[in-house]
PDB file of C-alpha atoms in Angstrom:
ATOM      1  CA  MET A 298      -5.534  -8.365  46.481  1.00  0.00           C
ATOM      2  CA  THR A 299      -8.115  -8.957  49.207  1.00  0.00           C
ATOM      3  CA  SER A 300      -6.819 -10.832  52.246  1.00  0.00           C
ATOM      4  CA  VAL A 301      -8.374 -13.880  53.863  1.00  0.00           C
ATOM      5  CA  ILE A 302      -8.780 -12.069  57.151  1.00  0.00           C
ATOM      6  CA  GLU A 303     -10.658  -9.222  55.424  1.00  0.00           C
ATOM      7  CA  ARG A 304     -13.039 -11.743  53.897  1.00  0.00           C
ATOM      8  CA  LEU A 305     -13.638 -13.340  57.290  1.00  0.00           C
ATOM      9  CA  ARG A 306     -14.633  -9.987  58.788  1.00  0.00           C
ATOM     10  CA  GLY A 307     -17.650  -9.634  56.487  1.00  0.00           C
ATOM     11  CA  ASP A 308     -21.247 -10.178  57.531  1.00  0.00           C
ATOM     12  CA  GLY A 309     -22.498 -13.707  58.116  1.00  0.00           C
ATOM     13  CA  PRO A 310     -20.804 -17.098  57.923  1.00  0.00           C
ATOM     14  CA  LYS A 311     -18.794 -18.079  54.874  1.00  0.00           C
ATOM     15  CA  PHE A 312     -17.024 -21.053  53.370  1.00  0.00           C
ATOM     16  CA  SER A 313     -13.724 -21.668  51.607  1.00  0.00           C
ATOM     17  CA  ILE A 314     -12.423 -24.441  49.380  1.00  0.00           C
ATOM     18  CA  GLU A 315      -9.186 -26.354  48.996  1.00  0.00           C
ATOM     19  CA  PHE A 316      -7.809 -28.073  45.898  1.00  0.00           C
ATOM     20  CA  PHE A 317      -4.804 -30.186  44.953  1.00  0.00           C
ATOM     21  CA  PRO A 318      -2.308 -29.049  42.291  1.00  0.00           C
ATOM     22  CA  PRO A 319      -2.708 -30.845  38.938  1.00  0.00           C
ATOM     23  CA  ARG A 320      -0.248 -33.604  38.045  1.00  0.00           C
ATOM     24  CA  ASP A 321      -0.934 -33.507  34.312  1.00  0.00           C
ATOM     25  CA  THR A 322      -3.141 -31.939  31.651  1.00  0.00           C
ATOM     26  CA  ALA A 323      -6.100 -34.170  32.481  1.00  0.00           C
ATOM     27  CA  ASP A 324      -5.844 -33.260  36.165  1.00  0.00           C
ATOM     28  CA  GLU A 325      -5.689 -29.599  35.265  1.00  0.00           C
ATOM     29  CA  ALA A 326      -8.931 -29.852  33.302  1.00  0.00           C
ATOM     30  CA  VAL A 327     -10.662 -31.518  36.274  1.00  0.00           C
ATOM     31  CA  LEU A 328      -9.318 -28.871  38.658  1.00  0.00           C
ATOM     32  CA  TRP A 329     -10.475 -25.985  36.519  1.00  0.00           C
ATOM     33  CA  LYS A 330     -13.903 -27.468  36.001  1.00  0.00           C
ATOM     34  CA  ALA A 331     -14.326 -27.545  39.785  1.00  0.00           C
ATOM     35  CA  ILE A 332     -12.939 -24.034  40.182  1.00  0.00           C
ATOM     36  CA  ARG A 333     -15.323 -22.625  37.593  1.00  0.00           C
ATOM     37  CA  GLU A 334     -18.295 -24.471  39.098  1.00  0.00           C
ATOM     38  CA  LEU A 335     -17.570 -23.059  42.562  1.00  0.00           C
ATOM     39  CA  GLU A 336     -16.568 -19.535  41.513  1.00  0.00           C
ATOM     40  CA  PRO A 337     -20.195 -18.241  41.314  1.00  0.00           C
ATOM     41  CA  TYR A 338     -20.708 -19.383  44.917  1.00  0.00           C
ATOM     42  CA  ASP A 339     -18.248 -16.675  46.034  1.00  0.00           C
ATOM     43  CA  PRO A 340     -16.156 -18.583  48.603  1.00  0.00           C
ATOM     44  CA  ALA A 341     -14.286 -16.417  51.094  1.00  0.00           C
ATOM     45  CA  TYR A 342     -11.052 -17.770  49.604  1.00  0.00           C
ATOM     46  CA  MET A 343      -9.673 -20.819  47.840  1.00  0.00           C
ATOM     47  CA  SER A 344      -6.386 -22.620  48.307  1.00  0.00           C
ATOM     48  CA  ILE A 345      -4.150 -25.059  46.464  1.00  0.00           C
ATOM     49  CA  THR A 346      -1.912 -27.430  48.401  1.00  0.00           C
ATOM     50  CA  TYR A 347       1.843 -27.832  48.083  1.00  0.00           C
ATOM     51  CA  GLY A 348       3.380 -31.288  47.773  1.00  0.00           C
ATOM     52  CA  ALA A 349       5.929 -32.661  50.184  1.00  0.00           C
ATOM     53  CA  GLY A 350       9.412 -31.457  49.390  1.00  0.00           C
ATOM     54  CA  GLY A 351       8.094 -29.110  46.738  1.00  0.00           C
ATOM     55  CA  SER A 352       7.030 -32.048  44.551  1.00  0.00           C
ATOM     56  CA  SER A 353       4.076 -30.078  43.223  1.00  0.00           C
ATOM     57  CA  ARG A 354       5.499 -26.583  43.587  1.00  0.00           C
ATOM     58  CA  ASP A 355       5.335 -25.700  39.910  1.00  0.00           C
ATOM     59  CA  GLY A 356       1.745 -26.918  39.602  1.00  0.00           C
ATOM     60  CA  THR A 357       0.737 -24.950  42.678  1.00  0.00           C
ATOM     61  CA  VAL A 358       2.389 -21.716  41.533  1.00  0.00           C
ATOM     62  CA  ARG A 359       1.010 -22.030  38.000  1.00  0.00           C
ATOM     63  CA  SER A 360      -2.533 -22.796  39.149  1.00  0.00           C
ATOM     64  CA  ILE A 361      -2.549 -20.094  41.833  1.00  0.00           C
ATOM     65  CA  ALA A 362      -1.296 -17.591  39.247  1.00  0.00           C
ATOM     66  CA  ARG A 363      -4.218 -18.474  36.961  1.00  0.00           C
ATOM     67  CA  VAL A 364      -6.686 -18.098  39.814  1.00  0.00           C
ATOM     68  CA  ALA A 365      -5.241 -14.690  40.699  1.00  0.00           C
ATOM     69  CA  THR A 366      -5.354 -13.394  37.123  1.00  0.00           C
ATOM     70  CA  GLU A 367      -8.299 -15.194  35.503  1.00  0.00           C
ATOM     71  CA  THR A 368     -10.963 -15.513  38.212  1.00  0.00           C
ATOM     72  CA  THR A 369     -12.792 -13.440  40.794  1.00  0.00           C
ATOM     73  CA  LEU A 370     -11.634 -15.758  43.596  1.00  0.00           C
ATOM     74  CA  VAL A 371      -9.341 -14.805  46.484  1.00  0.00           C
ATOM     75  CA  PRO A 372      -6.402 -17.263  46.287  1.00  0.00           C
ATOM     76  CA  MET A 373      -4.336 -18.622  49.159  1.00  0.00           C
ATOM     77  CA  ALA A 374      -1.159 -20.578  48.383  1.00  0.00           C
ATOM     78  CA  HIS A 375       0.255 -23.305  50.596  1.00  0.00           C
ATOM     79  CA  LEU A 376       3.955 -23.346  51.406  1.00  0.00           C
ATOM     80  CA  THR A 377       5.971 -25.940  53.343  1.00  0.00           C
ATOM     81  CA  ALA A 378       9.535 -25.939  54.674  1.00  0.00           C
ATOM     82  CA  VAL A 379      10.174 -29.572  53.666  1.00  0.00           C
ATOM     83  CA  ASN A 380      13.438 -30.005  51.734  1.00  0.00           C
ATOM     84  CA  HIS A 381      13.739 -26.269  51.091  1.00  0.00           C
ATOM     85  CA  SER A 382      16.550 -23.906  51.968  1.00  0.00           C
ATOM     86  CA  VAL A 383      15.659 -20.428  53.161  1.00  0.00           C
ATOM     87  CA  ALA A 384      16.833 -19.118  49.786  1.00  0.00           C
ATOM     88  CA  GLU A 385      14.408 -21.442  47.979  1.00  0.00           C
ATOM     89  CA  LEU A 386      11.582 -20.425  50.280  1.00  0.00           C
ATOM     90  CA  ARG A 387      12.315 -16.771  49.595  1.00  0.00           C
ATOM     91  CA  ASN A 388      12.152 -17.520  45.882  1.00  0.00           C
ATOM     92  CA  VAL A 389       8.761 -19.233  46.127  1.00  0.00           C
ATOM     93  CA  ILE A 390       7.346 -16.444  48.286  1.00  0.00           C
ATOM     94  CA  GLY A 391       8.633 -13.967  45.708  1.00  0.00           C
ATOM     95  CA  TRP A 392       6.893 -15.916  42.941  1.00  0.00           C
ATOM     96  CA  TYR A 393       3.623 -15.768  44.837  1.00  0.00           C
ATOM     97  CA  ALA A 394       3.955 -12.030  45.304  1.00  0.00           C
ATOM     98  CA  SER A 395       4.815 -11.532  41.621  1.00  0.00           C
ATOM     99  CA  VAL A 396       1.546 -13.123  40.477  1.00  0.00           C
ATOM    100  CA  GLY A 397      -0.502 -11.125  42.970  1.00  0.00           C
ATOM    101  CA  VAL A 398      -0.990 -13.737  45.695  1.00  0.00           C
ATOM    102  CA  ARG A 399      -0.908 -12.190  49.161  1.00  0.00           C
ATOM    103  CA  ASN A 400      -2.374 -15.025  51.236  1.00  0.00           C
ATOM    104  CA  ILE A 401      -0.107 -17.900  52.299  1.00  0.00           C
ATOM    105  CA  LEU A 402      -0.721 -20.941  54.490  1.00  0.00           C
ATOM    106  CA  ALA A 403       2.661 -21.495  56.167  1.00  0.00           C
ATOM    107  CA  LEU A 404       3.289 -25.134  57.074  1.00  0.00           C
ATOM    108  CA  ARG A 405       6.340 -26.935  58.330  1.00  0.00           C
ATOM    109  CA  GLY A 406       5.137 -29.973  56.413  1.00  0.00           C
ATOM    110  CA  ASP A 407       5.464 -33.707  57.012  1.00  0.00           C
ATOM    111  CA  PRO A 408       8.447 -35.928  56.189  1.00  0.00           C
ATOM    112  CA  PRO A 409       8.023 -37.152  52.585  1.00  0.00           C
ATOM    113  CA  GLY A 410       6.420 -40.579  52.407  1.00  0.00           C
ATOM    114  CA  ASP A 411       5.637 -40.928  56.125  1.00  0.00           C
ATOM    115  CA  VAL A 412       3.802 -38.289  58.137  1.00  0.00           C
ATOM    116  CA  TYR A 413       5.008 -40.036  61.303  1.00  0.00           C
ATOM    117  CA  GLY A 414       8.607 -40.332  60.134  1.00  0.00           C
ATOM    118  CA  GLU A 415      11.578 -38.470  61.543  1.00  0.00           C
ATOM    119  CA  TRP A 416      11.629 -34.772  60.729  1.00  0.00           C
ATOM    120  CA  ILE A 417      14.980 -33.842  59.198  1.00  0.00           C
ATOM    121  CA  PRO A 418      15.298 -30.118  58.435  1.00  0.00           C
ATOM    122  CA  HIS A 419      17.123 -28.917  55.359  1.00  0.00           C
ATOM    123  CA  PRO A 420      20.674 -27.928  56.428  1.00  0.00           C
ATOM    124  CA  GLU A 421      20.005 -24.394  55.208  1.00  0.00           C
ATOM    125  CA  GLY A 422      16.289 -24.404  55.938  1.00  0.00           C
ATOM    126  CA  LEU A 423      13.822 -23.982  58.773  1.00  0.00           C
ATOM    127  CA  THR A 424      12.761 -26.311  61.573  1.00  0.00           C
ATOM    128  CA  TYR A 425       9.470 -24.870  62.802  1.00  0.00           C
ATOM    129  CA  ALA A 426       6.323 -23.452  61.202  1.00  0.00           C
ATOM    130  CA  GLU A 427       6.609 -20.325  63.332  1.00  0.00           C
ATOM    131  CA  GLU A 428       9.945 -19.597  61.609  1.00  0.00           C
ATOM    132  CA  LEU A 429       8.218 -19.848  58.232  1.00  0.00           C
ATOM    133  CA  VAL A 430       5.479 -17.493  59.433  1.00  0.00           C
ATOM    134  CA  GLN A 431       8.135 -14.983  60.438  1.00  0.00           C
ATOM    135  CA  LEU A 432       9.941 -15.342  57.091  1.00  0.00           C
ATOM    136  CA  VAL A 433       6.761 -14.725  55.096  1.00  0.00           C
ATOM    137  CA  ARG A 434       5.988 -11.699  57.249  1.00  0.00           C
ATOM    138  CA  GLU A 435       9.477 -10.284  56.683  1.00  0.00           C
ATOM    139  CA  LEU A 436       9.161 -10.505  52.911  1.00  0.00           C
ATOM    140  CA  GLY A 437       6.008  -8.514  52.307  1.00  0.00           C
ATOM    141  CA  ASP A 438       2.474  -7.549  53.198  1.00  0.00           C
ATOM    142  CA  PHE A 439       1.062 -11.069  53.361  1.00  0.00           C
ATOM    143  CA  CYS A 440      -1.911 -12.513  55.199  1.00  0.00           C
ATOM    144  CA  VAL A 441      -0.602 -15.698  56.816  1.00  0.00           C
ATOM    145  CA  GLY A 442      -2.404 -18.799  58.011  1.00  0.00           C
ATOM    146  CA  VAL A 443      -1.166 -21.885  59.864  1.00  0.00           C
ATOM    147  CA  SER A 444      -2.481 -25.369  60.565  1.00  0.00           C
ATOM    148  CA  ALA A 445      -4.060 -26.595  63.797  1.00  0.00           C
ATOM    149  CA  TYR A 446      -4.831 -30.113  64.954  1.00  0.00           C
ATOM    150  CA  THR A 447      -8.134 -30.794  66.678  1.00  0.00           C
ATOM    151  CA  TYR A 448      -6.775 -33.908  68.377  1.00  0.00           C
ATOM    152  CA  GLY A 449      -3.224 -32.635  68.695  1.00  0.00           C
ATOM    153  CA  HIS A 450      -0.292 -32.956  66.311  1.00  0.00           C
ATOM    154  CA  PRO A 451       0.937 -36.570  65.980  1.00  0.00           C
ATOM    155  CA  ARG A 452       4.203 -35.542  67.639  1.00  0.00           C
ATOM    156  CA  SER A 453       2.633 -33.657  70.540  1.00  0.00           C
ATOM    157  CA  SER A 454       2.734 -35.371  73.915  1.00  0.00           C
ATOM    158  CA  ASP A 455      -0.600 -33.916  75.051  1.00  0.00           C
ATOM    159  CA  LEU A 456      -3.195 -31.298  74.141  1.00  0.00           C
ATOM    160  CA  GLU A 457      -1.760 -28.739  76.565  1.00  0.00           C
ATOM    161  CA  SER A 458       1.647 -28.708  74.857  1.00  0.00           C
ATOM    162  CA  ASP A 459       0.027 -28.859  71.427  1.00  0.00           C
ATOM    163  CA  THR A 460      -2.019 -25.753  72.238  1.00  0.00           C
ATOM    164  CA  LYS A 461       1.106 -23.983  73.474  1.00  0.00           C
ATOM    165  CA  TYR A 462       2.916 -24.573  70.185  1.00  0.00           C
ATOM    166  CA  LEU A 463      -0.135 -23.583  68.147  1.00  0.00           C
ATOM    167  CA  VAL A 464      -0.396 -20.295  70.017  1.00  0.00           C
ATOM    168  CA  ARG A 465       3.328 -19.704  69.424  1.00  0.00           C
ATOM    169  CA  LYS A 466       2.692 -20.025  65.675  1.00  0.00           C
ATOM    170  CA  LEU A 467      -0.231 -17.637  65.881  1.00  0.00           C
ATOM    171  CA  ARG A 468       1.713 -15.077  67.901  1.00  0.00           C
ATOM    172  CA  ALA A 469       4.636 -15.321  65.472  1.00  0.00           C
ATOM    173  CA  GLY A 470       2.454 -13.384  63.040  1.00  0.00           C
ATOM    174  CA  ALA A 471      -0.320 -15.657  61.777  1.00  0.00           C
ATOM    175  CA  ASP A 472      -3.721 -14.142  61.050  1.00  0.00           C
ATOM    176  CA  PHE A 473      -5.736 -17.361  61.306  1.00  0.00           C
ATOM    177  CA  ALA A 474      -5.458 -21.135  61.658  1.00  0.00           C
ATOM    178  CA  ILE A 475      -7.216 -23.954  59.829  1.00  0.00           C
ATOM    179  CA  ALA A 476      -7.930 -27.060  61.889  1.00  0.00           C
ATOM    180  CA  GLN A 477      -7.284 -30.447  60.338  1.00  0.00           C
ATOM    181  CA  LEU A 478     -10.099 -32.966  60.037  1.00  0.00           C
ATOM    182  CA  PHE A 479     -12.294 -33.996  62.954  1.00  0.00           C
ATOM    183  CA  HIS A 480     -15.459 -36.044  63.463  1.00  0.00           C
ATOM    184  CA  ASP A 481     -17.535 -34.219  66.053  1.00  0.00           C
ATOM    185  CA  PRO A 482     -18.200 -30.463  66.225  1.00  0.00           C
ATOM    186  CA  GLU A 483     -17.563 -30.523  69.979  1.00  0.00           C
ATOM    187  CA  ASP A 484     -14.003 -31.697  69.332  1.00  0.00           C
ATOM    188  CA  PHE A 485     -13.297 -28.634  67.203  1.00  0.00           C
ATOM    189  CA  LEU A 486     -15.049 -26.279  69.618  1.00  0.00           C
ATOM    190  CA  ARG A 487     -12.852 -27.546  72.450  1.00  0.00           C
ATOM    191  CA  LEU A 488      -9.791 -26.684  70.339  1.00  0.00           C
ATOM    192  CA  ARG A 489     -11.174 -23.199  69.733  1.00  0.00           C
ATOM    193  CA  ASP A 490     -11.822 -22.777  73.454  1.00  0.00           C
ATOM    194  CA  ARG A 491      -8.296 -23.947  74.367  1.00  0.00           C
ATOM    195  CA  VAL A 492      -6.800 -21.271  72.128  1.00  0.00           C
ATOM    196  CA  ALA A 493      -9.145 -18.582  73.436  1.00  0.00           C
ATOM    197  CA  ALA A 494      -8.288 -19.515  77.035  1.00  0.00           C
ATOM    198  CA  THR A 495      -4.670 -18.446  76.387  1.00  0.00           C
ATOM    199  CA  GLY A 496      -5.839 -14.933  75.531  1.00  0.00           C
ATOM    200  CA  CYS A 497      -5.167 -15.430  71.822  1.00  0.00           C
ATOM    201  CA  ASP A 498      -8.050 -14.120  69.700  1.00  0.00           C
ATOM    202  CA  VAL A 499      -6.806 -15.258  66.276  1.00  0.00           C
ATOM    203  CA  PRO A 500      -9.639 -17.103  64.496  1.00  0.00           C
ATOM    204  CA  VAL A 501      -9.403 -20.888  64.228  1.00  0.00           C
ATOM    205  CA  LEU A 502     -11.364 -22.321  61.291  1.00  0.00           C
ATOM    206  CA  PRO A 503     -12.610 -25.901  60.856  1.00  0.00           C
ATOM    207  CA  GLY A 504     -11.551 -28.121  57.958  1.00  0.00           C
ATOM    208  CA  VAL A 505     -14.427 -30.249  56.639  1.00  0.00           C
ATOM    209  CA  MET A 506     -14.442 -33.157  54.169  1.00  0.00           C
ATOM    210  CA  PRO A 507     -17.837 -34.174  52.737  1.00  0.00           C
ATOM    211  CA  LEU A 508     -18.334 -37.889  53.409  1.00  0.00           C
ATOM    212  CA  THR A 509     -19.373 -39.244  50.015  1.00  0.00           C
ATOM    213  CA  THR A 510     -17.763 -42.712  50.041  1.00  0.00           C
ATOM    214  CA  MET A 511     -16.381 -45.229  52.485  1.00  0.00           C
ATOM    215  CA  ARG A 512     -12.944 -44.173  51.256  1.00  0.00           C
ATOM    216  CA  THR A 513     -13.500 -40.550  52.285  1.00  0.00           C
ATOM    217  CA  LEU A 514     -14.644 -41.704  55.718  1.00  0.00           C
ATOM    218  CA  GLN A 515     -11.484 -43.798  56.087  1.00  0.00           C
ATOM    219  CA  THR A 516      -9.386 -40.870  54.858  1.00  0.00           C
ATOM    220  CA  THR A 517     -10.985 -38.591  57.448  1.00  0.00           C
ATOM    221  CA  ILE A 518     -10.176 -41.077  60.202  1.00  0.00           C
ATOM    222  CA  LYS A 519      -6.580 -41.498  59.011  1.00  0.00           C
ATOM    223  CA  LEU A 520      -5.838 -37.793  58.581  1.00  0.00           C
ATOM    224  CA  SER A 521      -7.499 -36.761  61.837  1.00  0.00           C
ATOM    225  CA  GLY A 522      -5.488 -39.266  63.835  1.00  0.00           C
ATOM    226  CA  ALA A 523      -8.556 -40.209  65.858  1.00  0.00           C
ATOM    227  CA  PRO A 524     -11.321 -42.832  65.551  1.00  0.00           C
ATOM    228  CA  ALA A 525     -14.727 -41.735  64.327  1.00  0.00           C
ATOM    229  CA  PRO A 526     -17.540 -41.636  66.914  1.00  0.00           C
ATOM    230  CA  ARG A 527     -19.649 -44.750  67.171  1.00  0.00           C
ATOM    231  CA  LYS A 528     -22.756 -42.747  66.251  1.00  0.00           C
ATOM    232  CA  VAL A 529     -21.202 -41.793  62.884  1.00  0.00           C
ATOM    233  CA  LEU A 530     -19.995 -45.318  62.151  1.00  0.00           C
ATOM    234  CA  ASP A 531     -23.392 -46.787  63.046  1.00  0.00           C
ATOM    235  CA  ARG A 532     -25.022 -44.522  60.436  1.00  0.00           C
ATOM    236  CA  LEU A 533     -22.517 -45.063  57.647  1.00  0.00           C
ATOM    237  CA  GLU A 534     -20.882 -48.487  57.924  1.00  0.00           C
ATOM    238  CA  PRO A 535     -24.092 -50.465  57.225  1.00  0.00           C
ATOM    239  CA  LEU A 536     -24.279 -48.608  53.883  1.00  0.00           C
ATOM    240  CA  ALA A 537     -20.776 -49.555  52.720  1.00  0.00           C
ATOM    241  CA  ASP A 538     -22.136 -51.732  49.898  1.00  0.00           C
ATOM    242  CA  ASP A 539     -24.711 -49.191  48.742  1.00  0.00           C
ATOM    243  CA  PRO A 540     -22.781 -46.211  47.298  1.00  0.00           C
ATOM    244  CA  LYS A 541     -25.887 -44.116  46.626  1.00  0.00           C
ATOM    245  CA  ALA A 542     -27.295 -44.575  50.116  1.00  0.00           C
ATOM    246  CA  PHE A 543     -23.860 -44.040  51.696  1.00  0.00           C
ATOM    247  CA  ARG A 544     -23.396 -40.782  49.817  1.00  0.00           C
ATOM    248  CA  ALA A 545     -26.840 -39.488  50.853  1.00  0.00           C
ATOM    249  CA  ALA A 546     -26.236 -40.337  54.508  1.00  0.00           C
ATOM    250  CA  GLY A 547     -22.680 -38.971  54.358  1.00  0.00           C
ATOM    251  CA  ILE A 548     -23.887 -35.629  53.048  1.00  0.00           C
ATOM    252  CA  ASP A 549     -26.454 -35.569  55.861  1.00  0.00           C
ATOM    253  CA  VAL A 550     -23.733 -36.225  58.468  1.00  0.00           C
ATOM    254  CA  THR A 551     -21.480 -33.517  57.003  1.00  0.00           C
ATOM    255  CA  THR A 552     -24.308 -30.985  56.830  1.00  0.00           C
ATOM    256  CA  GLU A 553     -25.323 -31.641  60.429  1.00  0.00           C
ATOM    257  CA  LEU A 554     -21.733 -31.175  61.585  1.00  0.00           C
ATOM    258  CA  CYS A 555     -21.535 -27.847  59.744  1.00  0.00           C
ATOM    259  CA  GLU A 556     -24.885 -26.668  61.100  1.00  0.00           C
ATOM    260  CA  LYS A 557     -23.668 -27.182  64.662  1.00  0.00           C
ATOM    261  CA  LEU A 558     -20.443 -25.290  63.953  1.00  0.00           C
ATOM    262  CA  LEU A 559     -22.291 -22.337  62.430  1.00  0.00           C
ATOM    263  CA  ALA A 560     -24.705 -22.281  65.378  1.00  0.00           C
ATOM    264  CA  GLU A 561     -21.645 -21.844  67.622  1.00  0.00           C
ATOM    265  CA  GLY A 562     -20.518 -18.754  65.714  1.00  0.00           C
ATOM    266  CA  VAL A 563     -17.793 -20.326  63.562  1.00  0.00           C
ATOM    267  CA  PRO A 564     -17.112 -17.693  60.846  1.00  0.00           C
ATOM    268  CA  ASN A 565     -15.945 -19.951  58.016  1.00  0.00           C
ATOM    269  CA  LEU A 566     -16.072 -23.599  56.940  1.00  0.00           C
ATOM    270  CA  HIS A 567     -13.043 -24.803  54.970  1.00  0.00           C
ATOM    271  CA  PHE A 568     -13.973 -27.630  52.576  1.00  0.00           C
ATOM    272  CA  TYR A 569     -11.538 -30.199  51.201  1.00  0.00           C
ATOM    273  CA  THR A 570     -12.856 -30.899  47.702  1.00  0.00           C
ATOM    274  CA  PHE A 571     -10.633 -33.591  46.130  1.00  0.00           C
ATOM    275  CA  ASN A 572     -10.860 -31.299  43.060  1.00  0.00           C
ATOM    276  CA  ARG A 573     -14.566 -32.021  42.683  1.00  0.00           C
ATOM    277  CA  SER A 574     -17.301 -29.524  43.411  1.00  0.00           C
ATOM    278  CA  LYS A 575     -20.632 -31.365  43.587  1.00  0.00           C
ATOM    279  CA  ALA A 576     -20.593 -32.516  47.225  1.00  0.00           C
ATOM    280  CA  THR A 577     -19.378 -29.147  48.489  1.00  0.00           C
ATOM    281  CA  ARG A 578     -22.023 -27.341  46.459  1.00  0.00           C
ATOM    282  CA  GLU A 579     -24.705 -29.604  47.922  1.00  0.00           C
ATOM    283  CA  VAL A 580     -23.610 -28.960  51.495  1.00  0.00           C
ATOM    284  CA  ILE A 581     -23.301 -25.195  51.178  1.00  0.00           C
ATOM    285  CA  ALA A 582     -26.708 -25.058  49.472  1.00  0.00           C
ATOM    286  CA  ARG A 583     -28.259 -26.914  52.398  1.00  0.00           C
ATOM    287  CA  LEU A 584     -26.548 -24.516  54.804  1.00  0.00           C
ATOM    288  CA  GLY A 585     -27.938 -21.465  52.991  1.00  0.00           C
ATOM    289  CA  LEU A 586     -24.479 -20.153  52.096  1.00  0.00           C
ATOM    290  CA  VAL A 587     -25.144 -19.777  48.364  1.00  0.00           C
ATOM    291  CA  PRO A 588     -25.242 -16.134  47.212  1.00  0.00           C
ATOM    292  CA  ALA A 589     -28.388 -15.015  45.409  1.00  0.00           C
ATOM    293  CA  ARG A 590     -26.560 -14.543  42.116  1.00  0.00           C
ATOM    294  CA  ALA A 591     -25.095 -18.091  41.998  1.00  0.00           C
TER     295      ALA A 591
END
């Protein structure tokens, strides 16, 4: 199984895609339609998230197993420490290995129901993401990723301490980090520079959500933990009652953000798809990232 880090070392910029695990048969059909539509575009890797407390564990494992055995895609599975004992985590990691998945995004995870709620570790579990990174490393030849926060983790007191803890995760054995949502390419580039200034050369990749509706814009603001720039709001808010015009302008804004990142040497763009492929396909086509055979 090819690793994420091997894919990132190839020539030229690339992109990757992220999906949610299906909740039912209808969801599964939607997910697989998107997977099949994006497969010819040869993303560097694809990932499927893992619900809080393992709520979607079975769907994630089943879907990742199908990707590993039925497609040409390089799969990466998410794994969180929420509500899991170390024994349960070992079991899930073993399941991933058994279906041929060797790329894992190791996350501490957020408290179920409230990302800002009190973190209560499982009495037989782990407390920090760096511990999960170490556990995954101990159990096999895995390529391991972690999360990063462009504006700092909600529980971090300042960007300096947030960078310190991110670098600790990376030095615990992570091969790369994926930054959560942001609004301005300069914000992400400052995060990348903060990590590099510590002497850590592990790649940090940007997470991007195509802005197709007012809801996706609001979701981006909520998940990033920071307000959107006035220049973005001035372009998009006047179009709130015109879905077609909003979508066109939103795709323009997303494409421009990605163009600036690529111009700064970012090796990979990680797209959050909401289990749909059209917007991502439009953006990567505009960026010239579509392989000739697609």
